[in-house]
Coordinates of C-alpha atoms in Angstrom, one line a residue:
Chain A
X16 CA -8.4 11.2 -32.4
X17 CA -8.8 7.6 -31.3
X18 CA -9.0 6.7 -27.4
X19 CA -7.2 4.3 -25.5
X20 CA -8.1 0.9 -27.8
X21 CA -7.9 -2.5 -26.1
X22 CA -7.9 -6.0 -27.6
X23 CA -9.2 -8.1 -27.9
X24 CA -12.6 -7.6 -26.8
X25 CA -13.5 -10.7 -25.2
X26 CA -11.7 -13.7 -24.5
X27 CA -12.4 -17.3 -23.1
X28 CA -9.7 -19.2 -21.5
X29 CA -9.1 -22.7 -19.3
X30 CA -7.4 -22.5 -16.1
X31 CA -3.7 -23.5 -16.6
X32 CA -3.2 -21.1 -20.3
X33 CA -1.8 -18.2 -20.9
X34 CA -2.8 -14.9 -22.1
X35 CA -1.6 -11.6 -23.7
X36 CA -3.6 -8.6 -23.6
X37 CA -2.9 -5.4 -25.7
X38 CA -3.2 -1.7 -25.6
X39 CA -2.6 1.1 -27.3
X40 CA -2.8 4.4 -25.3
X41 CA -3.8 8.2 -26.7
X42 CA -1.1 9.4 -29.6
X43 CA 1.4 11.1 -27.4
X44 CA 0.8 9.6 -24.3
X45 CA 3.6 8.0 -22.6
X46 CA 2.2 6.2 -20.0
X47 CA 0.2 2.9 -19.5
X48 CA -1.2 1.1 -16.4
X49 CA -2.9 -1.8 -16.3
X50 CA -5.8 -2.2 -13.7
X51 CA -8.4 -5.4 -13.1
X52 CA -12.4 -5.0 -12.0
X53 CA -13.8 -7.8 -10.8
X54 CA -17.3 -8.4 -10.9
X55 CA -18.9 -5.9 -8.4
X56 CA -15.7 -4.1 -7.7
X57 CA -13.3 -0.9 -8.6
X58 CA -10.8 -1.5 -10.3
X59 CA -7.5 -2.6 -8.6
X60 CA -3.8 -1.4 -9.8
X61 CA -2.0 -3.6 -11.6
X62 CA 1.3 -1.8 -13.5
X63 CA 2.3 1.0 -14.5
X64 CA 5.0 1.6 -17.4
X65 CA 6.7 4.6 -18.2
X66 CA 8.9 5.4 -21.3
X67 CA 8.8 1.5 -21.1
X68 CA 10.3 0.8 -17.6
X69 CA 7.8 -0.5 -15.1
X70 CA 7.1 2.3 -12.5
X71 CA 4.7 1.0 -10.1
X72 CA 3.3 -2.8 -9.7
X73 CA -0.2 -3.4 -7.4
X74 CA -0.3 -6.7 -5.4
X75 CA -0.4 -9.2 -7.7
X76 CA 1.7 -12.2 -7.8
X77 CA 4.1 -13.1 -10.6
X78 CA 2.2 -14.7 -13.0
X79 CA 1.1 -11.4 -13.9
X80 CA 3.9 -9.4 -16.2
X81 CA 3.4 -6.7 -18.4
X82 CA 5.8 -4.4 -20.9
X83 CA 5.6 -1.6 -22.9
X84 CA 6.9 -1.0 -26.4
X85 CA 9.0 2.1 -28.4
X86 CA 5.6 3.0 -29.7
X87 CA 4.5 2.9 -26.2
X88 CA 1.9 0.6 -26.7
X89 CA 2.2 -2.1 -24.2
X90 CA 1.1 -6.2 -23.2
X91 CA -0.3 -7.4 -20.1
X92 CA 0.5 -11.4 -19.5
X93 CA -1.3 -13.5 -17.3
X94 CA 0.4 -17.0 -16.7
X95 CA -1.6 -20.3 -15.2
X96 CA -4.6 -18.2 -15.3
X97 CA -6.8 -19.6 -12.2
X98 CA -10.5 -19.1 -12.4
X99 CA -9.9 -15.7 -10.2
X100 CA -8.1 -14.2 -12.8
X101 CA -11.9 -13.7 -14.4
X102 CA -12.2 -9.9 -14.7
X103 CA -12.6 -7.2 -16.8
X104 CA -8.8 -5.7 -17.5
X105 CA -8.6 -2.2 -18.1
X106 CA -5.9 -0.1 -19.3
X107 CA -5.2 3.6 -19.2
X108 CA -3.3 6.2 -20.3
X109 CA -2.0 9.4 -19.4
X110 CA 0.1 11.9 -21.0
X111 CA 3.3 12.0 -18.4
X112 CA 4.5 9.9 -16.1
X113 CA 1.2 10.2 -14.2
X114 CA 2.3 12.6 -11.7
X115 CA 0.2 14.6 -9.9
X116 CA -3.3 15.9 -11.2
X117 CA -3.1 14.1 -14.6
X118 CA -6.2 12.7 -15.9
X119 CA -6.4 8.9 -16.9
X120 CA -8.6 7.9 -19.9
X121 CA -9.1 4.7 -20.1
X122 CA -10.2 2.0 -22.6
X123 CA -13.1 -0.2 -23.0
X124 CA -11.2 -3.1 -21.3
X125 CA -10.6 -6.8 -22.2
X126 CA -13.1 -9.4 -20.3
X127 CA -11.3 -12.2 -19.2
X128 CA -13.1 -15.3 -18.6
X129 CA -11.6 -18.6 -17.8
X130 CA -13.5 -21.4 -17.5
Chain B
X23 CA -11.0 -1.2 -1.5
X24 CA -11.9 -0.3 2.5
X25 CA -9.7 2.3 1.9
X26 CA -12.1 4.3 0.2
X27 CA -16.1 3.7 1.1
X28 CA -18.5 4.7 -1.4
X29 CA -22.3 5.1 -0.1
X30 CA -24.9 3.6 -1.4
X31 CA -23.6 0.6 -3.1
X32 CA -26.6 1.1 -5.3
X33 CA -29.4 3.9 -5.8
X34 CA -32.6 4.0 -7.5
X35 CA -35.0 7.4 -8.3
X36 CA -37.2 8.8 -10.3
X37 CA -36.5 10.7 -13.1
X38 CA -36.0 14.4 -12.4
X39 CA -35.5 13.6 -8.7
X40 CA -31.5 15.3 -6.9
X41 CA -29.4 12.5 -6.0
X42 CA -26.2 12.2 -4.1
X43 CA -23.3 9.8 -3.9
X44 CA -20.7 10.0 -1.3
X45 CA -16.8 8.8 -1.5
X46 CA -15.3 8.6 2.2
X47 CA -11.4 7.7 2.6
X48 CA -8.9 6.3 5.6
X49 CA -6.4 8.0 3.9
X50 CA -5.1 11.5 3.7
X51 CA -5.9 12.6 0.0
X52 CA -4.4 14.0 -2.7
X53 CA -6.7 14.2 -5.0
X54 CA -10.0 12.8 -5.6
X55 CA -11.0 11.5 -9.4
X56 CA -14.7 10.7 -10.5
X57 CA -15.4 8.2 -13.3
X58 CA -18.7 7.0 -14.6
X59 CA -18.9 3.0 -15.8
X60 CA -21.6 1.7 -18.3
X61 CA -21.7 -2.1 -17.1
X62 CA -18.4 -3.8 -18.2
X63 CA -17.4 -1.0 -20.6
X64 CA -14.4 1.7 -19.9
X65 CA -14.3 4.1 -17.2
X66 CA -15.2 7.7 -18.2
X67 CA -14.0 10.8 -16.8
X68 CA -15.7 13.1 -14.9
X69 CA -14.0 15.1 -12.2
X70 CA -10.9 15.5 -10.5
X71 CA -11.0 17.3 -7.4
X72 CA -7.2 18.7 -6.3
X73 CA -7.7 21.0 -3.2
X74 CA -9.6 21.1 0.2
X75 CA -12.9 23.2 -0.3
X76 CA -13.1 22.9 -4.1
X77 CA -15.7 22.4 -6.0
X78 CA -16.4 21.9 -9.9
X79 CA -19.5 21.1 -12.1
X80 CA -20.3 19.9 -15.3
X81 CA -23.7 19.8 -16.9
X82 CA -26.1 18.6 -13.9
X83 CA -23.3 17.1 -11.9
X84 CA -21.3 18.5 -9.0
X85 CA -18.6 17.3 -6.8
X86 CA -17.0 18.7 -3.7
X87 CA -13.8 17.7 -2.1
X88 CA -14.3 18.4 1.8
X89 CA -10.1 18.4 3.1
X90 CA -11.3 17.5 6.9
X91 CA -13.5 15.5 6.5
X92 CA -11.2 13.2 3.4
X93 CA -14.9 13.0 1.8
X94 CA -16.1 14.2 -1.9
X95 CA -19.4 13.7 -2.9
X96 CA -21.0 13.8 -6.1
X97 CA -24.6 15.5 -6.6
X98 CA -26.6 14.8 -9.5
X99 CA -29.7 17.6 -9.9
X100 CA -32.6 16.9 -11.9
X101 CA -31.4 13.0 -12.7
X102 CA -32.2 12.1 -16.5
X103 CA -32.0 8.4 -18.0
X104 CA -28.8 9.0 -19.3
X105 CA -27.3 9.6 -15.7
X106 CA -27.6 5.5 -14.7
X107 CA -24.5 3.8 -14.5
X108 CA -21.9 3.0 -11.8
X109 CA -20.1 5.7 -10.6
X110 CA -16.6 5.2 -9.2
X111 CA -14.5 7.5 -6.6
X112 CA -10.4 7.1 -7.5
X113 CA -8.4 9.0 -4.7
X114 CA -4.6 9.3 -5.2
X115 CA -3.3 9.2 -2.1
X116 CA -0.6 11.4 -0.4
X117 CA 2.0 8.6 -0.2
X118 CA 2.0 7.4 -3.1
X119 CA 2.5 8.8 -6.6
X120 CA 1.6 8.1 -10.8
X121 CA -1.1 7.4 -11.8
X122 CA -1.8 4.7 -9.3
X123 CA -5.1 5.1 -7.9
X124 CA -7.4 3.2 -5.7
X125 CA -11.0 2.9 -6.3
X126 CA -14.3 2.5 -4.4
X127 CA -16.1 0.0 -5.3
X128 CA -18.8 2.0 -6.8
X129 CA -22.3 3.4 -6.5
X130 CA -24.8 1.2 -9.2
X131 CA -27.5 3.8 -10.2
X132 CA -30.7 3.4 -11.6
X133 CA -32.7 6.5 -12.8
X134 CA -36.5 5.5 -13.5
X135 CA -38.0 7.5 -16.4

């Protein structure tokens, strides 16, 4: 069964543009979140969708949106990136709605770089 | 995040040497996750820790969830090549719920063959 896949891989952007970053969680899973590592950190919380409703949103200011399709794949968005926004994005999955005691497998991530 | 310390930042040792990496929070816990991280890969899973006391192992690794202390720590025995890598502490705290959690901010290590 495939994992969690992310794309794309790598990307390069100027501050100012905007991005879209995909995911596709584990067949059957239902949940997404969204989480960014900078460079010599954890990774913080970003979203979390649910049967495609948002359920949980880190501090992170509006330039950052995200939604999640019918297939339950979903899309991060990152407006007027600033050179901060330089991280590696990870997303995860998890079978429920992430309650209690689930495990979250997550994907290789997306690195961000804006220049 | 300072609401969950991880010590050391980073470890070196020798192959075949018993190491230990400890995950201390501010917070009451719910439950404790550990995830190992090749640099700028994914995070992979390795324990989740749901109780006070317990305790679970796989292969050479064990972590322990201490309820009084809000501490787990990880022990590696007999530390091989394959073991380097960061390893990151995820608690999911009592007031909060999903699959939010908050992450140390890792423990780089090294294992010299």
């Amino acid at each position: 069964d495939a994992g969690v896949t992310q794309s794309p891989t790598h990307l390069i952007k100027t501050r100012g543009q905007h991005v879209t970053l995909r995911c596709s969680p584990i067949s059957g899973h239902k949940s997404v979140s969204w989480y960014q590592q900078v460079l010599g950190q954890g990774p913080q919380f970003i979203f979390q969708y649910y049967e495609k409703e948002e359920r949980g949103r880190g501090n992170f200011p509006d330039r950052f949106s995200a939604r999640q399709f019918p297939n339950y794949s979903s899309e991060l968005n990152v407006n007027a990136l600033l050179l901060g926004d330089s991280a590696l994005y990870l997303c995860a999955s998890s079978l429920g709605l992430g309650t209690r005691f689930e495990k979250l497998f997550f994907g290789s991530g997306t690195q961000l770089s804006v220049l | 995040s300072q609401e969950l310390e991880q010590s050391p930042q980073s470890l070196i040792v020798q192959e075949g040497k018993n190491l230990t990496i400890n995950c201390t929070s501010s917070k009451t816990l719910y439950g404790l996750y550990w995830y190992k991280q090749k640099y700028g890969e994914g995070l992979i899973f390795l324990m989740m820790l749901q109780k006070g006391g317990e305790e679970k192992s796989h292969e050479k690794i064990t972590a322990k969830l201490d309820e009084k202390k809000q501490q787990s720590s990880l022990h590696i025995t007999a530390s091989q090549p394959s073991h380097a890598g960061i390893y990151l502490c995820g608690a999911d705290f009592a007031e909060t719920s999903g699959s939010r959690l908050t992450f140390g901010e890792g423990t780089q290590l090294t294992v010299n063959p």
